[in-house]
XYZ file of C-alpha atoms in Angstrom:
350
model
C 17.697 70.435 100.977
C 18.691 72.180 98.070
C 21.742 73.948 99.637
C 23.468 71.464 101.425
C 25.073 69.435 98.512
C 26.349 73.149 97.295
C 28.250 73.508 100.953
C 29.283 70.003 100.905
C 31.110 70.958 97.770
C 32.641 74.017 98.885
C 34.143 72.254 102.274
C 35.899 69.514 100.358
C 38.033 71.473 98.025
C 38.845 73.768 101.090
C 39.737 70.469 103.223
C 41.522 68.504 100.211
C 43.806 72.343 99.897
C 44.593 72.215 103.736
C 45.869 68.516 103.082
C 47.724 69.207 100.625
C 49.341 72.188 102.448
C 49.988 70.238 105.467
C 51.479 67.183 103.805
C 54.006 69.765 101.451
C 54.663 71.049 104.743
C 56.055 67.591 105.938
C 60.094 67.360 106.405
C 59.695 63.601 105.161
C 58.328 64.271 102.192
C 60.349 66.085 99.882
C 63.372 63.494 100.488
C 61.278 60.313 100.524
C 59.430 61.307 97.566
C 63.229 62.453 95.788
C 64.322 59.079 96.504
C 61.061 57.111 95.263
C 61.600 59.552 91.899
C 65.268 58.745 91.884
C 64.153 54.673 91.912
C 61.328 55.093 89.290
C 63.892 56.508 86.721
C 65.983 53.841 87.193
C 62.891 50.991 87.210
C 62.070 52.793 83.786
C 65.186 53.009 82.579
C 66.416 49.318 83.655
C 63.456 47.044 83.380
C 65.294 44.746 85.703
C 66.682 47.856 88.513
C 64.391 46.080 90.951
C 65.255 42.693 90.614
C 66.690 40.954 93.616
C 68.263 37.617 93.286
C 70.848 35.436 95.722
C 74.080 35.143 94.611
C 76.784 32.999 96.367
C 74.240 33.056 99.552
C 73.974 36.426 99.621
C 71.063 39.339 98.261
C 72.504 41.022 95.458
C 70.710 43.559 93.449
C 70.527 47.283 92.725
C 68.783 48.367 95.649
C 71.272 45.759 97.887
C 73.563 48.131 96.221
C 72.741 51.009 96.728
C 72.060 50.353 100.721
C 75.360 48.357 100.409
C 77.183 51.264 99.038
C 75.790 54.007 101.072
C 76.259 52.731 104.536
C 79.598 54.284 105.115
C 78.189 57.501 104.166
C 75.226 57.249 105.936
C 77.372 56.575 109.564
C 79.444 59.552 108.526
C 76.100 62.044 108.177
C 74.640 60.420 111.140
C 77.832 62.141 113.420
C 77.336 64.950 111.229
C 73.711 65.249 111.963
C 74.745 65.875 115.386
C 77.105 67.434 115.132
C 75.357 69.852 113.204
C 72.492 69.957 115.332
C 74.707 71.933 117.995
C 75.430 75.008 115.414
C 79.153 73.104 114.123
C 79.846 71.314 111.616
C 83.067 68.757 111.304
C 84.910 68.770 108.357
C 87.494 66.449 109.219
C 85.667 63.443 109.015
C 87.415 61.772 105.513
C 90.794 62.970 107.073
C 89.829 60.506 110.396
C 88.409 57.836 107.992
C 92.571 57.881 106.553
C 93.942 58.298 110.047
C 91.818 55.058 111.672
C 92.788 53.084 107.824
C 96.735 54.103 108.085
C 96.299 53.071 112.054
C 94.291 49.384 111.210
C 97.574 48.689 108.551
C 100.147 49.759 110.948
C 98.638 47.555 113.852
C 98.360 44.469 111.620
C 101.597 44.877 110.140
C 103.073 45.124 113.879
C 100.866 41.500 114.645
C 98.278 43.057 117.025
C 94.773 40.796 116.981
C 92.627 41.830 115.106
C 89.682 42.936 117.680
C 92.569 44.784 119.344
C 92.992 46.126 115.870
C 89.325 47.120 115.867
C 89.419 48.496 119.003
C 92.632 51.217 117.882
C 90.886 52.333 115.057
C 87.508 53.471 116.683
C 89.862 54.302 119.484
C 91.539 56.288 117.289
C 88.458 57.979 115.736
C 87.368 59.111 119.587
C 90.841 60.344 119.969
C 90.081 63.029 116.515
C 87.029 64.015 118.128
C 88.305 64.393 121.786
C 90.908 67.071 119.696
C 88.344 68.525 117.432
C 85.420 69.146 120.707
C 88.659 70.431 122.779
C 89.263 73.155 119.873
C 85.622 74.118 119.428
C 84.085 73.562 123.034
C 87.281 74.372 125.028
C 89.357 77.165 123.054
C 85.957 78.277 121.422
C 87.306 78.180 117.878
C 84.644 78.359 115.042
C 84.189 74.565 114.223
C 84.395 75.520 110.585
C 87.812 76.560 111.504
C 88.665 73.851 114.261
C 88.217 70.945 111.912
C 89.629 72.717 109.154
C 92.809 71.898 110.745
C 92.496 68.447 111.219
C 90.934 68.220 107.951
C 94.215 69.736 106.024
C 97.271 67.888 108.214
C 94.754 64.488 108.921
C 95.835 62.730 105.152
C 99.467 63.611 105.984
C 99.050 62.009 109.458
C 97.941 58.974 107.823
C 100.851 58.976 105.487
C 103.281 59.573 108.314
C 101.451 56.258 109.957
C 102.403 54.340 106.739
C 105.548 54.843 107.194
C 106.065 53.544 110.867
C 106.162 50.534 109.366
C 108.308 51.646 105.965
C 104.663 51.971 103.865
C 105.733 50.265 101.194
C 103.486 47.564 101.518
C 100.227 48.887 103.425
C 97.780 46.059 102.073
C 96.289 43.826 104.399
C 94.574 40.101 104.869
C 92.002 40.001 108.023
C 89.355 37.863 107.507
C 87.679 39.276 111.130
C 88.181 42.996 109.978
C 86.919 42.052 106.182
C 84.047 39.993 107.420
C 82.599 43.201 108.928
C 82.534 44.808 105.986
C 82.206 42.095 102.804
C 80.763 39.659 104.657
C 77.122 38.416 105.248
C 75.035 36.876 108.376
C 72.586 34.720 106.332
C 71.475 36.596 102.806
C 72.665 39.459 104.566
C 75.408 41.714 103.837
C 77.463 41.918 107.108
C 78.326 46.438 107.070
C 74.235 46.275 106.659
C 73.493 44.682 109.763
C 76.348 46.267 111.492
C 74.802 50.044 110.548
C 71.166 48.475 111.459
C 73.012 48.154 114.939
C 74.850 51.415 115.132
C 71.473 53.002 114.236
C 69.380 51.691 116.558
C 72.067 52.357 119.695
C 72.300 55.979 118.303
C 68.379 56.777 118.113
C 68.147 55.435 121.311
C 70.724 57.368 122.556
C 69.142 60.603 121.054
C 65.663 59.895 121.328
C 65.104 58.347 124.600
C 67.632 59.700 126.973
C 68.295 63.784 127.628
C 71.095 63.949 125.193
C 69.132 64.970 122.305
C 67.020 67.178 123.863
C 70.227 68.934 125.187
C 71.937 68.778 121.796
C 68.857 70.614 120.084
C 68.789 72.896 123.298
C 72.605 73.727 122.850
C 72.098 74.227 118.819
C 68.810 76.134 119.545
C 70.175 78.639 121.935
C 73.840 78.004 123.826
C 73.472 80.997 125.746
C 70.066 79.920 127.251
C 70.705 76.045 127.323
C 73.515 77.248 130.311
C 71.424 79.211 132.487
C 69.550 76.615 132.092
C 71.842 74.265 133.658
C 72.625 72.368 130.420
C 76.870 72.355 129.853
C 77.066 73.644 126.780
C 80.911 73.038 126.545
C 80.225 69.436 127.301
C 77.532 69.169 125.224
C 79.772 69.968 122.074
C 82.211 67.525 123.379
C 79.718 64.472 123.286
C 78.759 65.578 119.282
C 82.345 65.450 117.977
C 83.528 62.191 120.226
C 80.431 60.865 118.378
C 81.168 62.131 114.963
C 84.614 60.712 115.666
C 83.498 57.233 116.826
C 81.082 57.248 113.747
C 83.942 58.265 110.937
C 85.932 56.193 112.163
C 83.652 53.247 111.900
C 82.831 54.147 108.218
C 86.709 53.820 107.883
C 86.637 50.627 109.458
C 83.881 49.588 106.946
C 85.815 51.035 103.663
C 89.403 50.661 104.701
C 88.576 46.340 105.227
C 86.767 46.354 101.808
C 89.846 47.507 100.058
C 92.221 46.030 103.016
C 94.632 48.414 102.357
C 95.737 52.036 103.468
C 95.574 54.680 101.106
C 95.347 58.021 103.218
C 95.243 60.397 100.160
C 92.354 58.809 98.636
C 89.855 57.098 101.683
C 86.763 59.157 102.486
C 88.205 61.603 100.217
C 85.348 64.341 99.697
C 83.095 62.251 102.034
C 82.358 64.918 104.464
C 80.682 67.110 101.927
C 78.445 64.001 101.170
C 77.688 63.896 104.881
C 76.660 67.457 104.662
C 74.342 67.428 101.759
C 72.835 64.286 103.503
C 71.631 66.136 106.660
C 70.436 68.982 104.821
C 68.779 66.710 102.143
C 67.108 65.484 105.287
C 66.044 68.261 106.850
C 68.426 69.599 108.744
C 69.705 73.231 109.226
C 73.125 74.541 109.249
C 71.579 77.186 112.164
C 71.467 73.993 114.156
C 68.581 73.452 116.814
C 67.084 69.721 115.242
C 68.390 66.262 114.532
C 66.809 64.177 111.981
C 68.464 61.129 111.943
C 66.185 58.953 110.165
C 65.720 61.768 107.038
C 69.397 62.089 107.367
C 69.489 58.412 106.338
C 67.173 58.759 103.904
C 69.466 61.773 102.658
C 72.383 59.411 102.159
C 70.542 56.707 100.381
C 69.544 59.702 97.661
C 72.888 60.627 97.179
C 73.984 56.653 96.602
C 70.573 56.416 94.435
C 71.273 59.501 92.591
C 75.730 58.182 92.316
C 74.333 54.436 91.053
C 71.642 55.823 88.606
C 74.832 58.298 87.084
C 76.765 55.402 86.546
C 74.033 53.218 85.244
C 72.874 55.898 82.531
C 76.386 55.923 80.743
C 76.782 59.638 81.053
C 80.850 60.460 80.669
C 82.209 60.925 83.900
C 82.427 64.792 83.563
C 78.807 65.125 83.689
C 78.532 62.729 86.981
C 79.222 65.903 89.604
C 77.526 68.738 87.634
C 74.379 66.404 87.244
C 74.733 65.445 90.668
C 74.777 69.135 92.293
C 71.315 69.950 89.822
C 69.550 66.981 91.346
C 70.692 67.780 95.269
C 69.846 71.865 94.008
C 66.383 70.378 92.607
C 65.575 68.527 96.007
C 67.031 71.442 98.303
C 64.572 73.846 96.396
C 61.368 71.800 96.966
C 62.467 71.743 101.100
C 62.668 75.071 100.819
C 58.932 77.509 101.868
C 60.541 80.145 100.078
C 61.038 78.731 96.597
C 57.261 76.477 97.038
C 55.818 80.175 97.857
C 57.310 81.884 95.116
C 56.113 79.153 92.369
C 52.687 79.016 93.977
C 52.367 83.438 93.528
C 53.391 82.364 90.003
C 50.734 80.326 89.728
C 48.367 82.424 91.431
C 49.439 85.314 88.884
C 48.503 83.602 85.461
C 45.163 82.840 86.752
């Protein structure tokens, strides 16, 4: 009788310790939790962050904001995330986000209708991809290397585009292509049920068909995914016709909020956004895993993190550096390494 309370009180700290250790273990955690601490700052901060009123028939808010603002990011690091999880990486994503915006102002100045014009531009984005996959799947060039190039001469593609049509005015009115982007369905902004879509067709693409298992297979091991049957070479292709289709529907998304073309400045820096989302999430340069839900999440702490910047009144040369510190902070608590080395620490003073 007497010793039974004494083991009972042995086998729960043990038990709460292996909980703990499994849940730190969890990919989810470290960027859910960064994001809930992200929002918490800014609910103390701004008693009213969390507020969410209608406006003109539509949800407006921080938080509508932030999802608002971080949906063309967010479809850029899902391509990423795939692209990524065959061992490449695509760097020439903000360069096809100018080339699809340059293309939509060109076809509308030439008359085309507007779905048509929708059409070009994702087109278009496919067509980036189909020349990026050929360079890294066909001609086996590094991908860091292969998109480098479209990355550099993409901007001045865009700029050549502009002036098919003498660039001097590359502005736009299309209420269709706008809609998509500004618009709503209901309280509803428009771009959110659009990436709602896009996501959904994507994960099920991944998830329930062999394409994700052969993408992870390919990033895991190319060598091993051919003998065992799996086209590597064609594998690659179907990540950067993807990450292609997906830039260029970000551009579609920020090149009709601004309707107009402005190839030097579009999606400028966006790709390294895309690639601190994925790894935010989870993912590994090495390749071998798609997270496409955490890279989501990824993208909404970068926004969260951008908005709260902004919000705090810090001058604008402290936005990056502050920026970087926070990703370094949340990059560090994913990592087993740095949690081991803190937890000897730890172990030490005791």
């Amino acid at each position: 009788m007497s010793t039974q309370p004494t083991s009972t009180a042995i086998v729960q700290p043990r038990s709460l310790v292996t909980r703990l250790r499994w849940l730190a273990g969890q990919r989810a955690l470290w960027p859910v939790l960064a994001l809930l601490l992200i929002l918490a700052v800014n609910g103390i901060v701004s008693p009213g962050f969390f507020n969410v009123r209608i406006v003109e028939g539509r949800l407006f808010g921080n938080v509508i904001d932030i999802l608002y603002r971080a949906t063309p990011t967010a479809l850029v690091a899902l391509g990423m995330a795939i692209v990524i999880g065959t061992k490449g990486i695509d760097l020439s994503v903000g360069a096809i986000i100018a080339i699809c915006g340059a293309m939509m102002a060109w076809r509308i100045q030439a008359g085309d209708p507007h779905v048509v014009v929708l059409l070009i531009a994702l087109a278009t984005g496919l067509l980036c991809g189909l020349w990026n996959g050929f360079l890294v799947a066909i001609l086996n060039i590094q991908p860091i290397i292969a998109t480098l190039i479209l990355m550099t001469s993409g901007r001045g593609i865009g700029l050549m585009i502009n002036l098919l049509y003498g660039g001097t005015n590359p502005s736009f009115e299309s209420p269709f292509l706008q809609g998509l982007s500004v618009g709503r369905i209901g309280l509803v902004p428009t771009r959110l049920v659009v990436f709602a879509v896009v996501f959904t067709a994507l994960w099920l693409l991944i998830r329930k068909t062999a394409l994700g298992l052969f993408v992870e297979s390919v990033g895991g091991n190319s060598a091993a995914a051919d003998l065992a049957g799996i086209s590597s070479r064609l594998v690659k292709y179907a990540a950067y016709l993807l990450s292609g289709l997906l830039a260029a529907a970000a551009g579609v998304i920020i090149v009709a909020d601004t309707h107009t073309s402005d190839p030097v400045s579009q999606g400028l820096f966006v790709e390294l956004d895309a690639i601190l989302a994925v790894v935010i999430g989870g993912g590994s340069l090495a390749g071998g895993r798609i997270y496409l839900g955490l890279t989501v999440i990824g993208a909404l702490v970068i926004q969260a993190l951008t908005t709260t910047i902004l919000t705090s009144g810090l001058p604008p040369e402290y936005n990056l550096v502050v920026k970087a510190v926070v990703v370094l902070a949340v990059l560090l608590l994913q990592s087993d390494n740095a949690r081991h080395a803190v937890t000897d620490i730890f172990r030490r003073r005791k």
